[in-house]
Amino acid sequence: MRVGPSEGLVVVVARLAFLLVLVALWSLAAQTGPRGIIPSPTATWEAGLRMWDDQRLQRALGDSLLVFSAGFGAAAVIGIATGFLMGSIRMLGRTLDIFVYALAATPRVAFIPLVILLLGLGVEAKAFIVFLGAVMPVILNTYAGVRQSDPDLLEMARAAGASRFRTYAHVVLPGVVPFLVVGLRLGATIGLINTVVAELYTAVRGLGGLLALYGNTFRMAEYFVVVLMLALIGVTVTEGLRLVEQRLSRWRETV
Amino acid sequence: MRVGPSEGLVVVVARLAFLLVLVALWSLAAQTGPRGIIPSPTATWEAGLRMWDDQRLQRALGDSLLVFSAGFGAAAVIGIATGFLMGSIRMLGRTLDIFVYALAATPRVAFIPLVILLLGLGVEAKAFIVFLGAVMPVILNTYAGVRQSDPDLLEMARAAGASRFRTYAHVVLPGVVPFLVVGLRLGATIGLINTVVAELYTAVRGLGGLLALYGNTFRMAEYFVVVLMLALIGVTVTEGLRLVEQRLSRWRETV
Amino acid sequence: MMERQGFAHLEIRNVSRAFVRGRQRVQALGDVNLSVRGSEVVVILGPSGCGKTTLLRLVAGLTPPDTGRILIGGQPPRPGRDSAMVFQSFRLLPWKTTRQNVAFALSHLPRAERAARADHYLSLVGLARFAASWPSELSGGMRQRLALARALAAEAPMLLMDEPFASLDAQTRELMQQELLRLLTLRPATVLFVTHSVDEALFLADRVVLLSPRPGRVVETVDLPFGRSRRDAGADPRDDPDFPLIRRHLWERLRAMVLDDPTSDFFGRDPRGGA
Amino acid sequence: MMERQGFAHLEIRNVSRAFVRGRQRVQALGDVNLSVRGSEVVVILGPSGCGKTTLLRLVAGLTPPDTGRILIGGQPPRPGRDSAMVFQSFRLLPWKTTRQNVAFALSHLPRAERAARADHYLSLVGLARFAASWPSELSGGMRQRLALARALAAEAPMLLMDEPFASLDAQTRELMQQELLRLLTLRPATVLFVTHSVDEALFLADRVVLLSPRPGRVVETVDLPFGRSRRDAGADPRDDPDFPLIRRHLWERLRAMVLDDPTSDFFGRDPRGGA
Amino acid sequence: DPFRLIVTDLETPLVPNSVMDLALQEGYFDRAGVEVELVRVQQTPLALAALQAGEGEMANISVDALLQVIARGGADLRAVTSPNKSLPYLIAAAPTVQGVEGLAGTRFGVGRLGSLDHSLSMLVLGAAGIEPEGLDIVTLGQPNVRAQALLAGQIDATTMSIGTLLAMPDPDAVQVLIDVDAYYAAAPVVMKVNAVPAAVLETRGDEVEAVIEALVLASRDYAADGALWAEAMARARPDVDRADLDQLATTYAASWSVNGGLQRQELEHTMEWLAGTEDFADLEVPPMSQWLDFAPLDHVLARIGIADDMDMDVHSR
Ligand SMILES: Nc1ncnc2c1ncn2[C@@H]1O[C@H](COP(=O)(O)OP(=O)(O)OP(=O)(O)O)[C@@H](O)[C@H]1O
Ligand SMILES: Nc1ncnc2c1ncn2[C@@H]1O[C@H](COP(=O)(O)OP(=O)(O)OP(=O)(O)O)[C@@H](O)[C@H]1O
Ligand SMILES: [Mg+2]
Ligand SMILES: [Mg+2]
């Protein structure tokens, strides 16, 4: 199936249209809902400008991005490595996976006393909490991807005398890419949520701190600005990953 | 590669051994850490028995399982359907995926005032919060899986006169299974965490309620019982999904 | 040559098709014209990469032509209804057993009949004992026979066969050729058959079509005087006096296309020795 | 027959191999014995599903035998070092271009040499113009030639070729056969070659081995008096007076295996007409 | 429909606010002729959201939050009673801190900048002669996280309620630098009230009054006999030492809202003080008429009379 050259454009237009619909719905909800729960889009926009002007948003953003990128970066590296190990050493994978799932199902707040004890209240502690959340989908998606590599191609690689590393890099990894990218994307979104959790439960700072502040003082317009900011970071990271994936998937026939 | 008949046994033994190591580490941490942060395994065991005897654990478990299964069930059904739609109607997928990621990156707590407004404080509201968290990995993994279906097989299905439904059920779905199962597993773990969040942020009940209660009053042994309970539910659900996957993957060569 | 009422008559008119990816453009077919009568067997011969598979996909309606029209019984092709296809790369569903793979193409039948029909065609291709095996447990030739059974089982008015016997040993291949001819007398169908074997072409065809490489074009059609429908059942075309002449002619034409055509992959090679 | 020092001598002793899945058990090979001299070309003939691919995988060291031993130069086979394999189903890496697919097998070479070597073998198989294409953009025959180039480029002491020309048209096939023989005079290697074509076997082999189906056993080995290494370069084996006799003999044996062997897939079929 | 009372404690608390749980447990609500259902949520903002969503008729919430919502035009709510005006806070510190003076320059944990506990702590520390500017303020969100951080040695001191202190597994691991009485003396403000939506006052006024009546009567009983409270608490909280309960009962002897807990002077002082805090820096504190309604309590007191040993001033407005 061939694809028109303007498809990219159509997607942009469709996304904008959908965005407009969402904003319209939001506007409606703000008007009809009870007072003080949903701010109007314009009030939110003005609050955003205010927060930008007095540098508050930038500072919080800087704090949160530092925590997020440290935790998510570690999760990507360690998650991919662990997933590969678990997927390729069969016994290791079978032994560990149940514990990884157990860990994944345990609310992060449960670890917070432990984290405070070991890592204190600073950036390390926060990044670790982000890491804990983000690493799970990365590990598990990578693991699943590696396990379903094409056995015929693996055999071919052996027959071609490829080293273990070469086989991983050139045979397993490219097949895992779609899984991996979904894992990273999910990891990024969970990592963002955990950034907020970490900022609420250890020394309060960043976007999480703003969320607490505005939530507790009922400044809903400012609150929404922070929420939208988080959504925006999420979109940026996941779209970035999409570009990476696209580059790595040029070989695919466009379906 | 052929697999010994006792492999299942080896896995069980390895898992038990690893479990023992974990318990030993836990024991050590309880002894060396400051008092009141990490309870010892025996204290936790006794607390568990106590909570079981006075029915507290069972009641909380019942409440939480109801919320969890309602939310996760809905997430499975709606997530798979949405993922399929997005994966098969290309424009729809491209238009919506960015919004799904934005939604996934938004902390669930941000929606809680809205959820309370629309659904109250009861089971519906809680199940909805669980749904919101669990549906994301299901949608996104299904979506990715559908998008990478083998175009040759899809063409074959067209040539064989298979209906749209038949093609989904017999060509796309089986290829998506590994993705789907990871999505469901991640969804289950996130759903469990969100069960706790929901129980904390709407009317306090269930395991989440116990967690808050024991956390606030520093009853760490009881607290750990609840945490382990959650891990156990997570393991049960994900192992159940493993059995389903195994059944659906009999056709694979064992690698 | 019996033109039967109701059998799929195929018209290919000025069809061309190119593949574009990135900056690369491959003109697979350029201006192909061909008309196939209902229940005729046309065999397509041509060098590797000349567009035979592409032509079959176009006729099956799986991909649209860039220019020109394809008509089956006067209508554009409807995938899965007008024709059944044996794909060159088999395209089996790895998660279905041998039997289920055949039954997959039989969704129009009542559920009960499907297994019976599948088993019938499986035993025809010699896979009865492997009905419950997964494709990954079959040898290459067995997979090809499975793909063959699946296409035959559909009992479609038109058969599109893309080197359906390439992975079979010579004896099994001959058996399958004979089974095909037998089936066609029982239940006539229009057949477009791609092969690399000139002998196979002469044995099966009413007419042989020669395709040249990039862009693929019909350079010659040869009506066989000893064609399948002109000879008695069981008669060996090799006994016909024209057989060696036509065989040599086709062979020379193909040889020229591979070695002398500047668009061919082997233009200008000078092999020592030859056929 | 020149036994050269240092070339891989292959010993297959009492080798058997079964596949078990669930309750089903298929005895693919039962007690195979074969000894191949260094730089000899042995062609294996046998009906579909008789265990030819399995035998090659065993020799490549990709799967262990259930019983018996396989020795190459006295040692158990080391995958990727003693041999290069052309797989029946090609097994190309879909995410690598044509050139990268060939280069993948050349990790032992310095990076700079890889592309040059790859390009050399790509032009040998007529794919020079498609060096930057993805496998999904190639036709069936082009994919097979790519798999062939990959195995040849490794320049291994032993070549395991599983129907390497099955998807090629007759002319290209002949070109490739000649290229193979030319390469073998330049750089001798031990070759185990699976084919379904008796003519190809007679053209390429020093010795032909007949395999019977399930369990696969060596039922006969035929030393060709006009074998590749016994004739002058460029001489046509068909000119040898023994050629038609041996051809007919092999043909009959194979026919018997397909039709008269109770373990064959087509036992008891009675085809009208024949070869 | 039952009358839903939203509380922000997850179980019967170890403070006079327990009167709400106990009134239900001990049948005071029944006797006042109202069917009450307790709805438990974690924090004041959720209680407020639940009230606005119509998921409850009355909620026990903090005064600063109530004034914030109303000042921002977010809701139409009225405080009608306060079963426990002021939570019994204290300042606890790590054993290494040398007396109150030793707090200077240490790491001090608060919920967030500008939160009630932050403002109160600064007020109390200021009264004790500690320069707030010299402290290293660490914002830590939840009260239990502050306590855990204190135990883990990540902060040196923090404000906590006596309930939190008693719950700590090893109360001796920390020292109390400023006790409950000194704390309240330095910061005598009303922290918690029971608020109802204006609409509920109109449609279910009788039930509101019945609830107030039950709470006042229960408070009077416990004020008269501390052992009664301790006994009721022992039933509600079997996990707590009876000795601790008895001791708490004496501590609280004078803290019961026997007249509904709404004293104009205290409330005005609270408003004044709030106006000076960071959270109200850019916000007008709303006038009392906008967030408070004395009428239901007055009706109750008119019916059952006024107790005259404590909690007096109000009715003299
Ligand atoms: N992985 C496997 N699992 C189960 N059975 C297998 C497997 N591989 C091969 N077999 C069985 O072993 C037998 C021999 O298979 P093999 O692929 O070696 O045949 P072959 O001689 O190469 O046939 P062909 O000419 O059709 O390629 C077949 O009956 C096949 O069903
Ligand atoms: N999906 C595709 N994308 C790009 N190019 C393609 C695609 N399919 C086919 N081609 C090109 O079109 C030409 C014809 O391909 P086709 O598969 O039709 O050849 P063929 O005649 O079937 O060859 P063979 O006998 O080798 O199977 C080839 O040059 C091939 O590279
Ligand atoms: Mg083709
Ligand atoms: Mg084979």
Tab-separated table of C-alpha atoms in Angstrom, chain C residues 33-169:
chain	number	residue	atom	x	y	z
C	33	ASN	CA	-1.206	-6.618	-22.127
C	34	LEU	CA	-2.647	-10.085	-21.847
C	35	SER	CA	-5.997	-11.680	-22.335
C	36	VAL	CA	-6.749	-15.076	-20.826
C	37	ARG	CA	-9.838	-17.048	-21.750
C	38	GLY	CA	-11.944	-18.685	-19.102
C	39	SER	CA	-10.452	-22.022	-17.896
C	40	GLU	CA	-7.297	-21.514	-19.928
C	41	VAL	CA	-3.932	-22.355	-18.347
C	42	VAL	CA	-1.342	-19.683	-19.058
C	43	VAL	CA	2.199	-20.228	-17.859
C	44	ILE	CA	4.440	-17.218	-17.337
C	45	LEU	CA	8.147	-17.609	-17.912
C	46	GLY	CA	10.737	-14.940	-17.253
C	47	PRO	CA	14.046	-14.237	-15.583
C	48	SER	CA	14.394	-13.665	-11.877
C	49	GLY	CA	13.028	-10.260	-10.840
C	50	CYS	CA	11.136	-9.554	-14.066
C	51	GLY	CA	7.784	-8.885	-12.371
C	52	LYS	CA	5.988	-12.241	-12.397
C	53	THR	CA	5.000	-12.076	-8.740
C	54	THR	CA	3.981	-8.476	-9.145
C	55	LEU	CA	1.728	-9.426	-12.059
C	56	LEU	CA	-0.001	-12.126	-10.016
C	57	ARG	CA	-0.534	-9.725	-7.112
C	58	LEU	CA	-2.117	-7.248	-9.506
C	59	VAL	CA	-4.425	-9.882	-10.945
C	60	ALA	CA	-5.394	-10.997	-7.445
C	61	GLY	CA	-6.371	-7.404	-6.710
C	62	LEU	CA	-3.875	-7.192	-3.860
C	63	THR	CA	-2.238	-4.066	-5.164
C	64	PRO	CA	-3.503	-1.566	-7.744
C	65	PRO	CA	-1.770	-0.937	-11.079
C	66	ASP	CA	-0.211	2.473	-11.637
C	67	THR	CA	-1.790	2.673	-15.064
C	68	GLY	CA	-4.076	0.433	-17.102
C	69	ARG	CA	-6.870	-1.894	-16.046
C	70	ILE	CA	-7.342	-5.459	-14.967
C	71	LEU	CA	-10.723	-7.060	-15.531
C	72	ILE	CA	-11.976	-10.469	-14.494
C	73	GLY	CA	-15.237	-11.298	-16.184
C	74	GLY	CA	-15.461	-7.587	-16.980
C	75	GLN	CA	-15.071	-6.514	-13.346
C	76	PRO	CA	-12.051	-5.327	-11.366
C	77	PRO	CA	-10.567	-8.178	-9.349
C	78	ARG	CA	-12.037	-8.820	-5.929
C	79	PRO	CA	-9.351	-10.285	-3.633
C	80	GLY	CA	-10.320	-13.613	-2.185
C	81	ARG	CA	-13.387	-14.056	-4.353
C	82	ASP	CA	-12.226	-14.327	-7.911
C	83	SER	CA	-8.986	-16.130	-7.282
C	84	ALA	CA	-6.877	-18.209	-4.933
C	85	MET	CA	-3.122	-17.711	-4.790
C	86	VAL	CA	-0.118	-19.917	-4.002
C	87	PHE	CA	2.473	-17.459	-2.726
C	88	GLN	CA	6.098	-17.898	-3.621
C	89	SER	CA	7.082	-17.591	0.051
C	90	PHE	CA	4.208	-19.782	1.262
C	91	ARG	CA	2.884	-17.281	3.853
C	92	LEU	CA	1.611	-19.852	6.301
C	93	LEU	CA	0.124	-18.811	9.631
C	94	PRO	CA	2.699	-20.081	12.111
C	95	TRP	CA	0.156	-20.290	14.947
C	96	LYS	CA	-2.188	-22.571	13.058
C	97	THR	CA	-1.744	-26.254	12.464
C	98	THR	CA	-1.482	-27.626	8.975
C	99	ARG	CA	-5.188	-28.399	8.919
C	100	GLN	CA	-6.153	-25.016	10.351
C	101	ASN	CA	-4.036	-23.276	7.761
C	102	VAL	CA	-6.026	-24.885	4.985
C	103	ALA	CA	-9.320	-24.306	6.780
C	104	PHE	CA	-8.450	-20.624	7.131
C	105	ALA	CA	-9.209	-20.104	3.452
C	106	LEU	CA	-12.574	-21.841	3.770
C	107	SER	CA	-14.511	-19.339	5.846
C	108	HIS	CA	-17.334	-19.394	3.313
C	109	LEU	CA	-18.046	-23.055	4.119
C	110	PRO	CA	-20.095	-24.276	7.072
C	111	ARG	CA	-17.812	-25.068	9.979
C	112	ALA	CA	-18.382	-28.798	9.770
C	113	GLU	CA	-17.350	-29.030	6.132
C	114	ARG	CA	-14.121	-27.140	6.589
C	115	ALA	CA	-12.144	-29.868	8.295
C	116	ALA	CA	-13.348	-32.468	5.816
C	117	ARG	CA	-12.386	-30.318	2.840
C	118	ALA	CA	-9.056	-29.444	4.422
C	119	ASP	CA	-8.260	-33.086	5.063
C	120	HIS	CA	-9.154	-33.990	1.503
C	121	TYR	CA	-6.677	-31.541	0.034
C	122	LEU	CA	-4.045	-32.336	2.646
C	123	SER	CA	-4.049	-35.960	1.642
C	124	LEU	CA	-3.910	-34.869	-1.994
C	125	VAL	CA	-0.588	-33.137	-1.334
C	126	GLY	CA	0.641	-35.937	0.924
C	127	LEU	CA	0.338	-34.161	4.257
C	128	ALA	CA	-2.450	-36.217	5.791
C	129	ARG	CA	-0.131	-37.497	8.504
C	130	PHE	CA	0.934	-33.975	9.422
C	131	ALA	CA	-2.518	-32.419	9.745
C	132	ALA	CA	-1.888	-31.570	13.398
C	133	SER	CA	1.685	-30.295	12.986
C	134	TRP	CA	2.709	-26.652	13.176
C	135	PRO	CA	4.328	-25.134	10.090
C	136	SER	CA	7.611	-24.812	11.993
C	137	GLU	CA	7.692	-28.611	12.163
C	138	LEU	CA	7.455	-29.076	8.421
C	139	SER	CA	10.272	-29.299	5.918
C	140	GLY	CA	10.551	-26.738	3.144
C	141	GLY	CA	8.826	-28.907	0.586
C	142	MET	CA	6.083	-29.833	3.010
C	143	ARG	CA	5.408	-26.148	3.658
C	144	GLN	CA	5.098	-25.527	-0.032
C	145	ARG	CA	2.664	-28.387	-0.398
C	146	LEU	CA	0.647	-26.938	2.460
C	147	ALA	CA	0.472	-23.585	0.677
C	148	LEU	CA	-0.629	-25.467	-2.425
C	149	ALA	CA	-3.337	-27.344	-0.554
C	150	ARG	CA	-4.657	-24.115	0.897
C	151	ALA	CA	-5.038	-22.522	-2.517
C	152	LEU	CA	-6.556	-25.612	-4.120
C	153	ALA	CA	-9.009	-26.096	-1.271
C	154	ALA	CA	-10.550	-22.697	-1.942
C	155	GLU	CA	-11.801	-24.105	-5.298
C	156	ALA	CA	-11.763	-20.610	-6.751
C	157	PRO	CA	-12.640	-19.815	-10.380
C	158	MET	CA	-9.072	-18.621	-10.943
C	159	LEU	CA	-5.805	-20.017	-9.645
C	160	LEU	CA	-2.714	-17.817	-9.345
C	161	MET	CA	0.290	-20.038	-8.748
C	162	ASP	CA	3.705	-18.500	-8.069
C	163	GLU	CA	6.315	-21.220	-8.569
C	164	PRO	CA	4.184	-23.603	-6.563
C	165	PHE	CA	6.428	-26.621	-7.040
C	166	ALA	CA	9.869	-24.992	-6.727
C	167	SER	CA	10.743	-26.663	-3.422
C	168	LEU	CA	9.587	-30.131	-4.415
C	169	ASP	CA	11.748	-32.981	-5.529
